[in-house]
PDB file of C-alpha atoms in Angstrom:
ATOM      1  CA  UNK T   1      94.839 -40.499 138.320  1.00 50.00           C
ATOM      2  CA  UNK T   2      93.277 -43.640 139.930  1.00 55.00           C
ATOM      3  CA  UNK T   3      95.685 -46.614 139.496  1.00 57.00           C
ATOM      4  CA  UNK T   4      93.151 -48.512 137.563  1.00 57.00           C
ATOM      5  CA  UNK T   5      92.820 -46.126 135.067  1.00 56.00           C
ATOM      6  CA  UNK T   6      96.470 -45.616 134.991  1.00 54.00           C
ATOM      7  CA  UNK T   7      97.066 -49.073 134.381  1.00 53.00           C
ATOM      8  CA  UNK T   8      94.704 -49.007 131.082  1.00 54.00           C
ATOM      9  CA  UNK T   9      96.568 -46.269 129.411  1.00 52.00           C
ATOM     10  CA  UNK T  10     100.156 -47.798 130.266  1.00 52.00           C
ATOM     11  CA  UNK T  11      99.000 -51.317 128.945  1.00 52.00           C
ATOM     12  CA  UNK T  12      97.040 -50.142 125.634  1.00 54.00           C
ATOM     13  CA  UNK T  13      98.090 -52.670 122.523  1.00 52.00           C
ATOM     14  CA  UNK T  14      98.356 -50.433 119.594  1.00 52.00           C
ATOM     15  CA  UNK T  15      99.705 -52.970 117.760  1.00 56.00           C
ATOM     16  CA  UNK T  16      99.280 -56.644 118.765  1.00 65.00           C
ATOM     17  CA  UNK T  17     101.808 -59.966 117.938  1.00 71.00           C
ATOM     18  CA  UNK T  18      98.883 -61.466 116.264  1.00 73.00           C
ATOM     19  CA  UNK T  19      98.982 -58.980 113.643  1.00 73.00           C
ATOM     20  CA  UNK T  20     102.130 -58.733 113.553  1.00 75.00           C
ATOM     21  CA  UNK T  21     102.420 -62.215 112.967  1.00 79.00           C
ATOM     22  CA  UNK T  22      99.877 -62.028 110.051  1.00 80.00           C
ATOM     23  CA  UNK T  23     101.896 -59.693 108.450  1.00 80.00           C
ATOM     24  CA  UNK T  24     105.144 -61.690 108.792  1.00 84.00           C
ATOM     25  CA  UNK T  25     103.466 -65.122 107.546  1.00 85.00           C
ATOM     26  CA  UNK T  26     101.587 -62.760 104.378  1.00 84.00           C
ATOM     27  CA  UNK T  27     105.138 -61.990 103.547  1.00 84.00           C
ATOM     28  CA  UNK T  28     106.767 -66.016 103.975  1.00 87.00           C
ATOM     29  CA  UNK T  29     103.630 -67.059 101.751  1.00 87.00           C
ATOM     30  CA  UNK T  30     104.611 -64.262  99.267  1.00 88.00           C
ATOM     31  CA  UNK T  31     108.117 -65.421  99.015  1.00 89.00           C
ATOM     32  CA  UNK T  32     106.642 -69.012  98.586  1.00 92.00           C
ATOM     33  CA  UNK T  33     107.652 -70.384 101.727  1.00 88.00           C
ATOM     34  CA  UNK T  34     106.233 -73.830 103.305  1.00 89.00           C
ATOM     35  CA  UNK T  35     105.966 -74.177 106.674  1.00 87.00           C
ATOM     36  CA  UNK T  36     107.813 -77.079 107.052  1.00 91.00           C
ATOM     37  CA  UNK T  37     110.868 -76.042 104.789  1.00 91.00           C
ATOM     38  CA  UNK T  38     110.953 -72.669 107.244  1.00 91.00           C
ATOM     39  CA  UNK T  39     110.951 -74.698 110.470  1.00 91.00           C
ATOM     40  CA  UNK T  40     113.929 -77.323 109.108  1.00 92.00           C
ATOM     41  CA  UNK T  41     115.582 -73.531 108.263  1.00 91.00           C
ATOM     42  CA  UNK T  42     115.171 -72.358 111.688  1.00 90.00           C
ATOM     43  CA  UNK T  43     115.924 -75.338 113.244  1.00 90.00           C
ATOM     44  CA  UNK T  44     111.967 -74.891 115.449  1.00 90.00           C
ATOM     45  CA  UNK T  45     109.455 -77.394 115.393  1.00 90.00           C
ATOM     46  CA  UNK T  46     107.112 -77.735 112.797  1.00 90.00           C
ATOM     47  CA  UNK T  47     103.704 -77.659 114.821  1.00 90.00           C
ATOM     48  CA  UNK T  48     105.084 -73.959 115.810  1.00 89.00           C
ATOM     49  CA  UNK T  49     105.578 -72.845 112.204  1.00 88.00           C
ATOM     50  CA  UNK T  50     102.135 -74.230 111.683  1.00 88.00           C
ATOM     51  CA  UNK T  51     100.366 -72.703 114.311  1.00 86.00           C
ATOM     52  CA  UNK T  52     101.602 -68.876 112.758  1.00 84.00           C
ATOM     53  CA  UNK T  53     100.372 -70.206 109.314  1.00 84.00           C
ATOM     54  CA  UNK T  54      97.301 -71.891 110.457  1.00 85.00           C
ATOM     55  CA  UNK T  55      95.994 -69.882 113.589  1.00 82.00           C
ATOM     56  CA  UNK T  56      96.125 -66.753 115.616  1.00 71.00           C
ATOM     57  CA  UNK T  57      99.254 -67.482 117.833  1.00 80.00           C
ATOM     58  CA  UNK T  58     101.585 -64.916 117.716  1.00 80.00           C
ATOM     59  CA  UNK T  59     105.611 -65.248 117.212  1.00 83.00           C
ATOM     60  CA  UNK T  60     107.979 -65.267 119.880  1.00 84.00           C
ATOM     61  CA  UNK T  61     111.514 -62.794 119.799  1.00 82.00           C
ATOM     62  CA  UNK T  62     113.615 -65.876 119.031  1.00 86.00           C
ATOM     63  CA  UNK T  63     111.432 -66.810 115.876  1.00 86.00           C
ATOM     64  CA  UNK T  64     111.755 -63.434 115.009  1.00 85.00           C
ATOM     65  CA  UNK T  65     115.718 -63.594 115.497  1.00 87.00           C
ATOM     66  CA  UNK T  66     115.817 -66.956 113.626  1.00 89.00           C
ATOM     67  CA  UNK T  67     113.886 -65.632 111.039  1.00 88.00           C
ATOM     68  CA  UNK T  68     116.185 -62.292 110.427  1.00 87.00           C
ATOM     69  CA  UNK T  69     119.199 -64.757 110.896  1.00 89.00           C
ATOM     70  CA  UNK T  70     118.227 -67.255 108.220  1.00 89.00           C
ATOM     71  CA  UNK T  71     116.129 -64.913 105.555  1.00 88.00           C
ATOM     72  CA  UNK T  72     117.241 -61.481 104.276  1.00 86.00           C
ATOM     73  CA  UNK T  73     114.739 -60.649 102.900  1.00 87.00           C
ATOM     74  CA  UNK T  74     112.703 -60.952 106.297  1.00 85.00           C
ATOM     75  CA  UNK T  75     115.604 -58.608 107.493  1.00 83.00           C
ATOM     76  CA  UNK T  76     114.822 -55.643 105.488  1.00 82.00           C
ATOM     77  CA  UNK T  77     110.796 -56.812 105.603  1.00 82.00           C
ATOM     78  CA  UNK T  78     110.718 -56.092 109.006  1.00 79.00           C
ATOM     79  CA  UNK T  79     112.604 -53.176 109.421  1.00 79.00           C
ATOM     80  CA  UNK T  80     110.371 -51.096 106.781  1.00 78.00           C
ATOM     81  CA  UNK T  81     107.409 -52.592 109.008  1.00 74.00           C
ATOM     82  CA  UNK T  82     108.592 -51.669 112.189  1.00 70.00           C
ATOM     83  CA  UNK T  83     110.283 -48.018 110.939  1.00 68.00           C
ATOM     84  CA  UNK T  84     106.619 -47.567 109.362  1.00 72.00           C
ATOM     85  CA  UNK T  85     104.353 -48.784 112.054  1.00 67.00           C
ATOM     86  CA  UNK T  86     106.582 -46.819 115.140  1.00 59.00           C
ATOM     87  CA  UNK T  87     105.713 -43.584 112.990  1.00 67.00           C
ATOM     88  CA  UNK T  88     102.033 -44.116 113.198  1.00 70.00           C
ATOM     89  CA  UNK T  89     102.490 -44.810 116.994  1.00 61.00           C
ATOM     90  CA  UNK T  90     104.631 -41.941 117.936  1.00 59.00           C
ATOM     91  CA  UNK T  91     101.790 -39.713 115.831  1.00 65.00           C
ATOM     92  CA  UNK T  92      99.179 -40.991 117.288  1.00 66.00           C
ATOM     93  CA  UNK T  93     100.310 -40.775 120.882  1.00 60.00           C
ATOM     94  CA  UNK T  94     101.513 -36.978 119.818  1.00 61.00           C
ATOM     95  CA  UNK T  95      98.010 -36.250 118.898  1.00 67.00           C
ATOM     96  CA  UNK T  96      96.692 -37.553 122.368  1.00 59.00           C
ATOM     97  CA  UNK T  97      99.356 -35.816 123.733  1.00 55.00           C
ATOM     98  CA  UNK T  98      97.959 -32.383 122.063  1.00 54.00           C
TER      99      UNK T  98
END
């Protein structure tokens, strides 16, 4: 296999931190969350909490650590997310696998 082509397969984004983010803020708003209360939670600035509410920037690890650290509930959100999303990965590289 040519190296180009190799490269697209190894660096294919099933799932992107956009989304991911989307999902994460969907479930802050649902929980009635401001953006500024979260970011004097998490100790972050408040432009950064903004930019995951407002526009398509994606979270780093350590907001995602703060986050688990400071909310529960984000604790178990994102371990049903990630449990449930790695299934649909690991089947759908199985059936390209097949």
């Amino acid at each position: 296999m040519s190296r180009p082509k190799s490269w697209q397969i190894c660096h294919q984004n099933v799932f992107e931190n956009k989304v991911f983010a989307e999902v994460i803020v969907l479930e802050l708003r649902r929980q009635w969350l401001a953006s500024k209360e979260i970011a004097q939670k998490i100790n972050i600035p408040t432009a950064r909490v903004c930019n995951w509410y407002n526009k398509d920037v994606g979270l780093t690890a350590l907001d995602i650590y703060l986050l688990i650290k400071h909310y529960d509930f984000m604790k178990d959100f994102i371990e049903l997310f990630a449990v449930s999303e790695l299934e649909t990965i690991i089947a759908a590289r199985l059936e390209v696998r097949d």
